[in-house]
Short mmCIF file of C-alpha atoms and ligand atoms in Angstrom, two decimals:
data_model
loop_
_atom_site.label_atom_id
_atom_site.label_comp_id
_atom_site.label_asym_id
_atom_site.label_seq_id
_atom_site.Cartn_x
_atom_site.Cartn_y
_atom_site.Cartn_z
CA MET J 256 -107.02 11.73 -10.78
CA ALA J 257 -107.53 10.01 -7.55
CA ALA J 258 -105.94 6.36 -7.50
CA ALA J 259 -109.49 4.73 -6.57
CA LEU J 260 -110.87 6.46 -9.87
CA GLN J 261 -108.06 5.20 -12.02
CA ALA J 262 -108.39 1.60 -10.76
CA ASN J 263 -111.83 1.10 -12.44
CA ILE J 264 -110.47 1.79 -16.03
CA ARG J 265 -110.45 -1.56 -17.28
CA PRO J 266 -109.91 -2.31 -21.34
CA VAL J 267 -112.66 -4.19 -22.91
CA LYS J 268 -112.97 -6.06 -26.09
CA PHE J 269 -116.05 -5.66 -28.53
CA THR J 270 -116.60 -7.02 -32.04
CA ALA J 271 -120.09 -5.67 -33.11
CA THR J 272 -120.35 -2.96 -35.38
CA LEU J 273 -122.17 -1.18 -32.68
CA ARG J 274 -118.35 -1.47 -30.89
CA ALA J 275 -118.24 2.16 -31.95
CA LEU J 276 -120.99 3.28 -30.12
CA THR J 277 -119.98 2.61 -26.75
CA LYS J 278 -116.70 1.16 -27.44
CA GLN J 279 -114.51 3.16 -24.79
CA SER J 280 -114.42 0.81 -21.73
CA PRO J 281 -116.10 2.40 -18.49
CA ALA J 282 -114.50 5.73 -17.93
CA PRO J 283 -112.73 6.56 -14.81
CA PHE J 284 -115.45 6.14 -12.29
CA ARG J 285 -116.40 3.97 -10.21
CA VAL J 286 -118.78 1.21 -11.25
CA ARG J 287 -121.62 0.53 -8.61
CA CYS J 288 -121.53 -2.40 -6.33
CA CYS J 289 -124.53 -5.23 -6.37
CA ALA J 290 -126.39 -7.43 -3.59
CA VAL J 291 -126.14 -11.18 -4.42
CA ASN J 292 -129.09 -12.95 -3.59
CA SER J 293 -129.48 -16.75 -2.54
CA ALA J 294 -129.57 -17.99 -5.93
CA GLY J 295 -126.20 -16.47 -6.39
CA LYS J 296 -127.63 -13.80 -9.10
CA LYS J 297 -126.52 -10.31 -8.58
CA ARG J 298 -129.09 -7.63 -8.21
CA TYR J 299 -129.24 -4.13 -8.84
CA ASN J 300 -131.75 -1.26 -7.79
CA ILE J 301 -132.71 0.94 -10.83
CA THR J 302 -134.65 4.03 -10.60
CA LEU J 303 -136.98 4.51 -13.58
CA LEU J 304 -137.86 8.02 -14.51
CA PRO J 305 -140.36 7.77 -17.37
CA GLY J 306 -141.02 11.55 -17.29
CA ASP J 307 -143.31 12.96 -20.24
CA GLY J 308 -144.19 12.79 -23.86
CA ILE J 309 -142.60 9.54 -25.40
CA GLY J 310 -140.69 8.89 -22.33
CA PRO J 311 -143.18 6.41 -20.66
CA GLU J 312 -143.30 4.61 -23.97
CA VAL J 313 -139.59 4.18 -24.47
CA ILE J 314 -138.76 3.34 -21.12
CA SER J 315 -141.14 0.67 -20.65
CA ILE J 316 -139.58 -1.02 -23.50
CA ALA J 317 -136.11 -0.54 -22.26
CA LYS J 318 -137.04 -1.82 -19.07
CA ASN J 319 -138.00 -5.21 -20.59
CA VAL J 320 -134.88 -5.51 -22.63
CA LEU J 321 -132.87 -4.64 -19.79
CA GLN J 322 -134.35 -7.26 -17.80
CA GLN J 323 -134.35 -9.88 -20.40
CA ALA J 324 -130.37 -9.34 -21.08
CA GLY J 325 -129.59 -8.95 -17.42
CA SER J 326 -131.43 -12.67 -16.79
CA LEU J 327 -129.26 -13.98 -19.38
CA GLU J 328 -126.50 -12.82 -17.59
CA GLY J 329 -127.26 -13.93 -14.00
CA VAL J 330 -128.03 -10.22 -13.33
CA GLU J 331 -131.73 -8.92 -11.60
CA PHE J 332 -133.03 -5.84 -11.28
CA SER J 333 -135.57 -4.35 -8.93
CA PHE J 334 -137.11 -1.33 -10.46
CA ARG J 335 -138.60 1.70 -8.69
CA GLU J 336 -140.61 4.08 -11.08
CA MET J 337 -140.48 7.78 -9.93
CA PRO J 338 -142.09 11.07 -11.42
CA VAL J 339 -139.93 13.92 -12.97
CA GLY J 340 -140.44 16.69 -14.95
CA GLY J 341 -144.13 17.32 -16.33
CA ALA J 342 -145.40 14.30 -14.50
CA ALA J 343 -143.99 15.38 -11.19
CA LEU J 344 -145.45 18.95 -11.65
CA ASP J 345 -148.86 17.43 -12.50
CA LEU J 346 -148.57 15.12 -9.34
CA VAL J 347 -147.01 17.00 -6.64
CA GLY J 348 -146.33 20.42 -7.96
CA VAL J 349 -142.61 20.42 -8.26
CA PRO J 350 -140.75 19.14 -11.16
CA LEU J 351 -138.19 17.15 -9.17
CA PRO J 352 -139.99 15.76 -5.70
CA GLU J 353 -137.78 14.93 -2.72
CA ASP J 354 -138.59 11.15 -3.10
CA THR J 355 -137.47 11.22 -6.61
CA ILE J 356 -134.17 12.56 -5.47
CA SER J 357 -133.74 10.12 -2.77
CA ALA J 358 -134.73 7.31 -4.92
CA ALA J 359 -132.21 8.09 -7.42
CA LYS J 360 -129.59 8.65 -4.78
CA ASP J 361 -130.13 5.31 -3.23
CA SER J 362 -130.20 3.57 -6.42
CA ASP J 363 -127.13 1.59 -8.55
CA ALA J 364 -128.37 3.59 -11.65
CA VAL J 365 -131.10 5.92 -12.83
CA LEU J 366 -133.00 5.39 -16.20
CA LEU J 367 -134.47 8.17 -17.44
CA GLY J 368 -136.96 8.87 -20.54
CA ALA J 369 -137.77 12.55 -21.29
CA ILE J 370 -139.02 15.63 -20.07
CA GLY J 371 -141.18 18.39 -21.06
CA GLY J 372 -144.19 19.34 -23.21
CA TYR J 373 -146.37 22.18 -24.57
CA LYS J 374 -148.54 21.92 -21.26
CA TRP J 375 -146.06 23.46 -19.02
CA ASP J 376 -143.91 25.55 -21.87
CA LYS J 377 -145.45 28.79 -20.13
CA ASN J 378 -144.98 27.86 -16.58
CA GLU J 379 -142.26 30.24 -14.61
CA LYS J 380 -138.71 28.89 -14.77
CA HIS J 381 -138.78 26.97 -11.30
CA LEU J 382 -141.72 25.16 -12.55
CA LYS J 383 -140.39 23.89 -15.90
CA PRO J 384 -140.10 20.29 -16.38
CA GLU J 385 -136.48 21.06 -17.66
CA THR J 386 -135.56 22.65 -14.36
CA GLY J 387 -136.12 19.36 -12.61
CA LEU J 388 -133.85 17.78 -15.19
CA LEU J 389 -131.13 20.12 -14.14
CA GLN J 390 -131.81 19.81 -10.52
CA LEU J 391 -131.33 16.06 -10.86
CA ARG J 392 -128.12 16.42 -12.90
CA ALA J 393 -126.74 18.65 -9.92
CA ALA J 394 -128.16 16.54 -7.14
CA LEU J 395 -126.48 13.37 -8.65
CA LYS J 396 -123.36 15.41 -9.53
CA VAL J 397 -123.24 13.97 -12.79
CA PHE J 398 -120.57 16.37 -14.23
CA ALA J 399 -119.38 14.14 -17.08
CA ASN J 400 -121.75 13.77 -20.19
CA LEU J 401 -120.80 11.15 -22.80
CA ARG J 402 -122.67 11.64 -25.83
CA PRO J 403 -121.58 8.85 -28.73
CA ALA J 404 -122.69 9.58 -32.36
CA THR J 405 -121.80 6.83 -34.77
CA VAL J 406 -123.04 6.16 -38.16
CA LEU J 407 -124.14 2.61 -38.54
CA PRO J 408 -123.70 0.92 -41.95
CA GLN J 409 -127.60 -0.14 -41.82
CA LEU J 410 -128.41 3.42 -41.31
CA VAL J 411 -126.14 5.67 -43.55
CA ASP J 412 -128.82 6.55 -45.87
CA ALA J 413 -130.74 8.00 -43.19
CA SER J 414 -128.38 10.78 -42.79
CA THR J 415 -129.12 13.82 -44.42
CA LEU J 416 -125.42 14.40 -45.21
CA LYS J 417 -123.95 12.66 -48.48
CA LYS J 418 -122.83 9.14 -47.70
CA GLU J 419 -119.05 9.67 -48.35
CA VAL J 420 -119.20 12.50 -45.60
CA ALA J 421 -121.50 10.44 -43.14
CA GLU J 422 -119.93 6.90 -43.73
CA GLY J 423 -117.69 5.81 -41.00
CA VAL J 424 -118.37 8.31 -38.54
CA ASP J 425 -117.61 7.58 -35.11
CA LEU J 426 -117.28 10.56 -32.52
CA LEU J 427 -117.96 11.13 -28.89
CA VAL J 428 -118.81 14.38 -27.54
CA VAL J 429 -117.91 14.88 -23.81
CA ARG J 430 -119.72 17.51 -22.20
CA GLU J 431 -119.65 19.42 -19.08
CA LEU J 432 -122.84 18.84 -17.46
CA THR J 433 -122.98 20.37 -13.83
CA GLY J 434 -121.37 23.83 -14.51
CA GLY J 435 -120.99 26.77 -16.77
CA ILE J 436 -123.84 29.05 -18.10
CA TYR J 437 -126.47 26.65 -16.92
CA PHE J 438 -125.67 27.07 -13.45
CA GLY J 439 -123.53 30.13 -13.00
CA GLU J 440 -124.33 33.11 -10.84
CA PRO J 441 -125.48 35.86 -11.00
CA ARG J 442 -128.48 35.16 -13.04
CA GLY J 443 -131.95 36.30 -13.64
CA ILE J 444 -134.18 39.22 -15.11
CA LYS J 445 -134.19 42.50 -13.64
CA THR J 446 -134.85 46.00 -14.39
CA ASN J 447 -131.98 48.43 -15.01
CA GLU J 448 -131.62 51.84 -14.22
CA ASN J 449 -133.21 53.12 -17.39
CA GLY J 450 -136.15 51.09 -16.46
CA GLU J 451 -135.63 48.29 -19.14
CA GLU J 452 -135.74 44.61 -18.42
CA VAL J 453 -132.58 42.68 -18.74
CA GLY J 454 -131.75 39.06 -18.94
CA PHE J 455 -128.43 37.90 -17.93
CA ASN J 456 -126.32 34.72 -17.18
CA THR J 457 -123.02 33.86 -16.21
CA GLU J 458 -120.63 31.54 -18.00
CA VAL J 459 -118.03 30.50 -15.05
CA TYR J 460 -115.88 27.41 -14.85
CA ALA J 461 -113.30 26.77 -12.01
CA ALA J 462 -110.23 25.28 -12.70
CA HIS J 463 -111.01 22.43 -10.67
CA GLU J 464 -114.36 21.67 -12.99
CA ILE J 465 -112.20 22.21 -16.18
CA ASP J 466 -109.57 19.62 -14.95
CA ARG J 467 -111.81 16.67 -14.23
CA ILE J 468 -113.78 16.90 -17.32
CA ALA J 469 -110.92 17.02 -19.17
CA ARG J 470 -109.11 13.96 -17.39
CA VAL J 471 -112.25 12.22 -18.21
CA ALA J 472 -112.00 13.16 -21.68
CA PHE J 473 -108.14 12.32 -22.11
CA GLU J 474 -109.00 8.87 -20.30
CA THR J 475 -111.44 8.05 -22.93
CA ALA J 476 -109.92 9.33 -25.92
CA ARG J 477 -107.14 7.22 -25.25
CA LYS J 478 -109.29 4.22 -25.31
CA ARG J 479 -110.70 5.23 -28.51
CA ARG J 480 -108.50 6.41 -31.37
CA GLY J 481 -106.46 8.61 -29.46
CA LYS J 482 -107.57 12.17 -30.72
CA LEU J 483 -109.27 14.72 -28.50
CA CYS J 484 -110.29 18.12 -29.90
CA SER J 485 -111.46 20.64 -27.20
CA VAL J 486 -114.00 23.17 -28.28
CA ASP J 487 -113.84 26.55 -26.95
CA LYS J 488 -114.41 30.07 -27.72
CA ALA J 489 -111.03 31.26 -26.36
CA ASN J 490 -110.83 34.22 -29.03
CA VAL J 491 -113.67 36.06 -27.21
CA LEU J 492 -114.65 34.41 -23.74
CA ASP J 493 -112.47 34.71 -20.60
CA SER J 494 -113.77 31.37 -19.16
CA SER J 495 -112.79 29.76 -22.42
CA ILE J 496 -109.26 31.19 -22.18
CA LEU J 497 -109.07 29.49 -18.77
CA TRP J 498 -110.58 26.26 -20.38
CA ARG J 499 -107.77 26.25 -22.88
CA ARG J 500 -105.02 26.86 -20.57
CA ARG J 501 -105.93 24.36 -18.13
CA VAL J 502 -106.74 21.63 -21.07
CA THR J 503 -103.03 22.49 -22.61
CA ALA J 504 -101.56 21.83 -19.26
CA LEU J 505 -102.85 18.51 -18.66
CA ALA J 506 -101.73 17.14 -21.87
CA ALA J 507 -98.57 16.69 -20.57
CA ASP J 508 -100.04 13.85 -18.43
CA TYR J 509 -101.61 12.06 -21.49
CA PRO J 510 -98.48 12.19 -24.21
CA ASP J 511 -100.32 9.34 -26.28
CA VAL J 512 -103.47 11.57 -26.95
CA GLU J 513 -103.11 14.02 -29.81
CA LEU J 514 -104.79 17.32 -28.37
CA SER J 515 -106.10 20.06 -30.65
CA HIS J 516 -108.07 23.10 -30.10
CA MET J 517 -111.22 24.49 -31.95
CA TYR J 518 -113.45 27.39 -31.59
CA VAL J 519 -116.92 26.43 -31.38
CA ASP J 520 -118.07 28.25 -34.36
CA ASN J 521 -115.80 26.32 -36.24
CA ALA J 522 -116.39 23.33 -34.81
CA ALA J 523 -120.01 23.67 -35.64
CA MET J 524 -119.02 23.98 -39.35
CA GLN J 525 -116.35 21.30 -39.47
CA LEU J 526 -118.80 18.84 -38.14
CA VAL J 527 -121.00 18.97 -41.21
CA ARG J 528 -118.07 19.55 -43.27
CA ASP J 529 -115.90 16.56 -42.41
CA PRO J 530 -117.25 15.00 -39.43
CA LYS J 531 -114.87 11.95 -39.56
CA GLN J 532 -112.03 14.46 -38.75
CA PHE J 533 -113.37 14.13 -35.06
CA ASP J 534 -112.82 11.15 -32.54
CA THR J 535 -113.13 12.93 -28.94
CA ILE J 536 -114.57 16.07 -28.42
CA VAL J 537 -114.54 17.82 -25.10
CA THR J 538 -116.61 20.94 -24.37
CA ASN J 539 -118.40 22.85 -21.78
CA ASN J 540 -122.27 22.48 -21.08
CA VAL J 541 -123.79 24.58 -23.47
CA PHE J 542 -121.41 24.10 -26.26
CA GLY J 543 -121.91 20.54 -25.79
CA ASP J 544 -125.87 20.64 -25.63
CA ILE J 545 -125.70 22.49 -29.03
CA LEU J 546 -122.95 20.42 -30.68
CA SER J 547 -124.13 16.85 -29.48
CA ASP J 548 -127.54 17.74 -31.16
CA GLU J 549 -125.92 18.63 -34.57
CA ALA J 550 -123.34 15.51 -34.22
CA SER J 551 -126.72 13.44 -33.57
CA MET J 552 -128.02 14.40 -37.01
CA ILE J 553 -125.15 13.12 -38.79
CA THR J 554 -126.30 9.68 -37.74
CA GLY J 555 -129.63 10.01 -39.42
CA SER J 556 -131.96 10.18 -36.21
CA ILE J 557 -131.51 11.81 -32.75
CA GLY J 558 -133.84 8.59 -31.83
CA MET J 559 -130.75 6.41 -32.01
CA LEU J 560 -128.55 8.10 -29.53
CA PRO J 561 -128.00 7.31 -25.92
CA SER J 562 -125.99 9.02 -23.07
CA ALA J 563 -124.38 8.46 -20.03
CA SER J 564 -123.94 11.02 -17.29
CA LEU J 565 -121.45 10.12 -14.54
CA SER J 566 -120.26 11.64 -11.35
CA ASP J 567 -117.09 10.36 -9.77
CA SER J 568 -118.80 7.93 -7.11
CA GLY J 569 -122.59 8.09 -7.10
CA PRO J 570 -125.26 6.23 -9.44
CA GLY J 571 -125.03 7.47 -13.11
CA LEU J 572 -127.90 8.80 -15.05
CA PHE J 573 -128.64 7.24 -18.47
CA GLU J 574 -131.06 8.79 -20.97
CA PRO J 575 -131.63 9.10 -24.58
CA ILE J 576 -130.72 12.63 -26.14
CA HIS J 577 -133.77 12.82 -27.74
CA GLY J 578 -136.49 15.04 -25.97
CA SER J 579 -139.97 14.11 -25.01
CA ALA J 580 -141.47 14.68 -28.68
CA PRO J 581 -145.00 15.57 -27.53
CA ASP J 582 -146.24 15.89 -31.14
CA ILE J 583 -145.94 12.08 -31.39
CA ALA J 584 -146.66 10.94 -27.66
CA GLY J 585 -148.93 8.14 -27.17
CA GLU J 586 -149.14 7.30 -30.77
CA ASP J 587 -146.92 4.42 -30.97
CA LYS J 588 -144.38 6.03 -33.37
CA ALA J 589 -141.29 6.95 -31.27
CA ASN J 590 -138.05 5.21 -31.82
CA PRO J 591 -137.00 3.10 -28.63
CA LEU J 592 -133.63 2.49 -29.84
CA ALA J 593 -131.74 5.46 -28.06
CA THR J 594 -133.61 4.50 -24.64
CA ILE J 595 -132.47 0.55 -25.19
CA LEU J 596 -129.08 1.66 -26.24
CA SER J 597 -128.94 4.22 -22.75
CA ALA J 598 -129.96 0.92 -20.86
CA ALA J 599 -126.87 -0.87 -22.34
CA MET J 600 -124.61 2.20 -21.27
CA LEU J 601 -126.13 1.66 -17.90
CA LEU J 602 -125.30 -1.62 -17.89
CA LYS J 603 -121.47 -0.92 -19.29
CA TYR J 604 -120.58 2.36 -17.57
CA GLY J 605 -122.96 2.37 -14.36
CA LEU J 606 -122.66 -1.24 -13.37
CA GLY J 607 -119.70 -2.47 -15.26
CA GLU J 608 -122.00 -5.51 -16.79
CA GLU J 609 -120.35 -5.54 -20.18
CA LYS J 610 -121.59 -8.91 -21.07
CA ALA J 611 -125.26 -7.87 -20.83
CA ALA J 612 -124.45 -4.52 -22.24
CA LYS J 613 -123.28 -6.26 -25.44
CA ARG J 614 -126.43 -8.48 -25.65
CA ILE J 615 -128.44 -5.29 -26.16
CA GLU J 616 -126.13 -3.66 -28.35
CA ASP J 617 -126.12 -6.99 -30.63
CA ALA J 618 -130.00 -7.04 -30.20
CA VAL J 619 -130.18 -3.74 -31.55
CA LEU J 620 -128.08 -4.46 -34.62
CA GLY J 621 -130.03 -7.77 -35.08
CA ALA J 622 -133.39 -6.02 -35.38
CA LEU J 623 -131.64 -3.36 -37.56
CA ASN J 624 -130.30 -6.30 -39.99
CA LYS J 625 -133.59 -7.67 -40.35
CA GLY J 626 -134.83 -4.56 -41.70
CA PHE J 627 -137.13 -2.97 -38.91
CA ARG J 628 -137.21 0.69 -38.85
CA THR J 629 -139.18 3.14 -36.83
CA ARG J 630 -140.59 6.18 -39.05
CA ASP J 631 -137.38 8.65 -38.04
CA ILE J 632 -135.04 6.02 -39.83
CA TYR J 633 -137.06 4.52 -42.28
CA SER J 634 -136.00 4.10 -46.10
CA ASN J 635 -137.41 2.33 -48.95
CA GLY J 636 -137.20 -1.41 -48.97
CA THR J 637 -137.15 -1.56 -44.85
CA LYS J 638 -139.99 -2.59 -42.70
CA LEU J 639 -141.75 0.37 -40.91
CA VAL J 640 -142.92 -0.69 -37.39
CA GLY J 641 -144.12 1.26 -34.49
CA CYS J 642 -142.40 1.90 -31.05
CA LYS J 643 -143.90 -1.33 -29.47
CA GLU J 644 -143.04 -3.64 -32.47
CA MET J 645 -139.27 -2.32 -32.64
CA GLY J 646 -139.26 -3.37 -28.77
CA GLU J 647 -140.45 -6.51 -29.41
CA GLU J 648 -138.06 -7.17 -32.48
CA VAL J 649 -134.90 -6.37 -30.01
CA LEU J 650 -136.68 -8.48 -27.29
CA LYS J 651 -136.81 -11.41 -29.88
CA SER J 652 -133.23 -10.50 -30.98
CA VAL J 653 -132.10 -10.95 -27.14
CA ASP J 654 -133.80 -14.33 -26.99
CA SER J 655 -132.31 -15.65 -30.29
CA GLN J 656 -128.90 -14.89 -28.75
CA ALA J 657 -130.05 -17.06 -25.61
CA HIS J 658 -131.25 -20.03 -27.98
CA ALA J 659 -127.72 -19.61 -29.88
CA SER J 660 -125.71 -20.14 -27.21
CA VAL J 661 -127.57 -23.23 -25.64
C1 IPM V 1211 -130.13 18.05 -23.27
C2 IPM V 1211 -131.44 18.78 -23.28
C3 IPM V 1211 -131.24 19.25 -21.93
C4 IPM V 1211 -130.16 20.40 -21.77
C5 IPM V 1211 -132.65 20.36 -21.53
C6 IPM V 1211 -133.70 19.56 -21.74
C7 IPM V 1211 -132.52 21.06 -20.17
O1 IPM V 1211 -131.37 19.69 -24.48
O2 IPM V 1211 -130.11 16.94 -22.61
O3 IPM V 1211 -129.23 18.10 -24.46
O4 IPM V 1211 -130.04 21.61 -22.41
O5 IPM V 1211 -129.11 20.01 -21.13
MG1 MG V 1212 -130.07 19.39 -25.60
#
């Protein structure tokens, strides 16, 4: 790993319960620098991509929380909202307009809501909202996707798994995000010599792509509980054979990390059988997509889980792992916590503003401790609130920290 990248690995201390959600210190990536204004406040440019469905609702809340937590730490933001996904298709006919790419590249970090919806489901592939998201990941070169799944004590009853299985789960999926079958060539749908249509994609990984994601995973595992499980399908796939060989070779550089390997089918089973056996999981793009959704369910709701997608130098992309939920869009029913926690990851991993990040994590816990729950995490005896009210409660919680510290 380049020295410049290593220089940014800094230990951090957390005390809150949410510590586990994002406790690994900034991964080996360069955090963004900022301008300092005349009042001595740091200023960052953030591109907001609300997208589709519940995206705009959750982004407007996360924006307020970000602003509020930042202001308590002498950090200011300038926000620029740009279209992506279906919203961009409706506006300019493509899912990722050039202007959105340049704004994202020019900013210090990008916060995305969600993309997709019934309206565009039948579009040709290059005009699907999802294509815009994949293009954005490629344009920003965000190859490392960190998806934490932590069962909070406050929400253990929301898990579909038995309490004793779910309690205390704290794992992190490190998903390779810009390679593999999502991007491999050749790909397409064509007619073969028998006149029959065939659809095909290519799962392909070059050694350097495996090495760089594996290093991120080793570094991250080292700052967690020191256990890394590499998930592949090396009993069948050639790309997985190379994956396993490269990951195994790198282990020599990380003698303090305990490396294991698991086939993906077994990993899917073990995640619901005994999820506590996992600390950090590293895997390819498509396995990571599937396993991170599965892991999210252990925690009770996909509406709680944030993610960070990082490159080795440019701005990071931060987004909740849930989708656009078109069935509840505009109904004030969405859970904004995954996006609020993504804003905390943005502060911590994207900007190195760990104090402001912690304010947000603590505020989320504060709102949960007071018993506020959106529909997806509601249980008897708690207070059912909508998206806006949950956002207001988190904001109040940020404010109360300010008063507590005066
Ligand atoms: C995710 C999503 C995306 C993916 C889709 C929307 C393209 O499922 O971020 O997990 O497959 O990567
Ligand atoms: Mg997914």
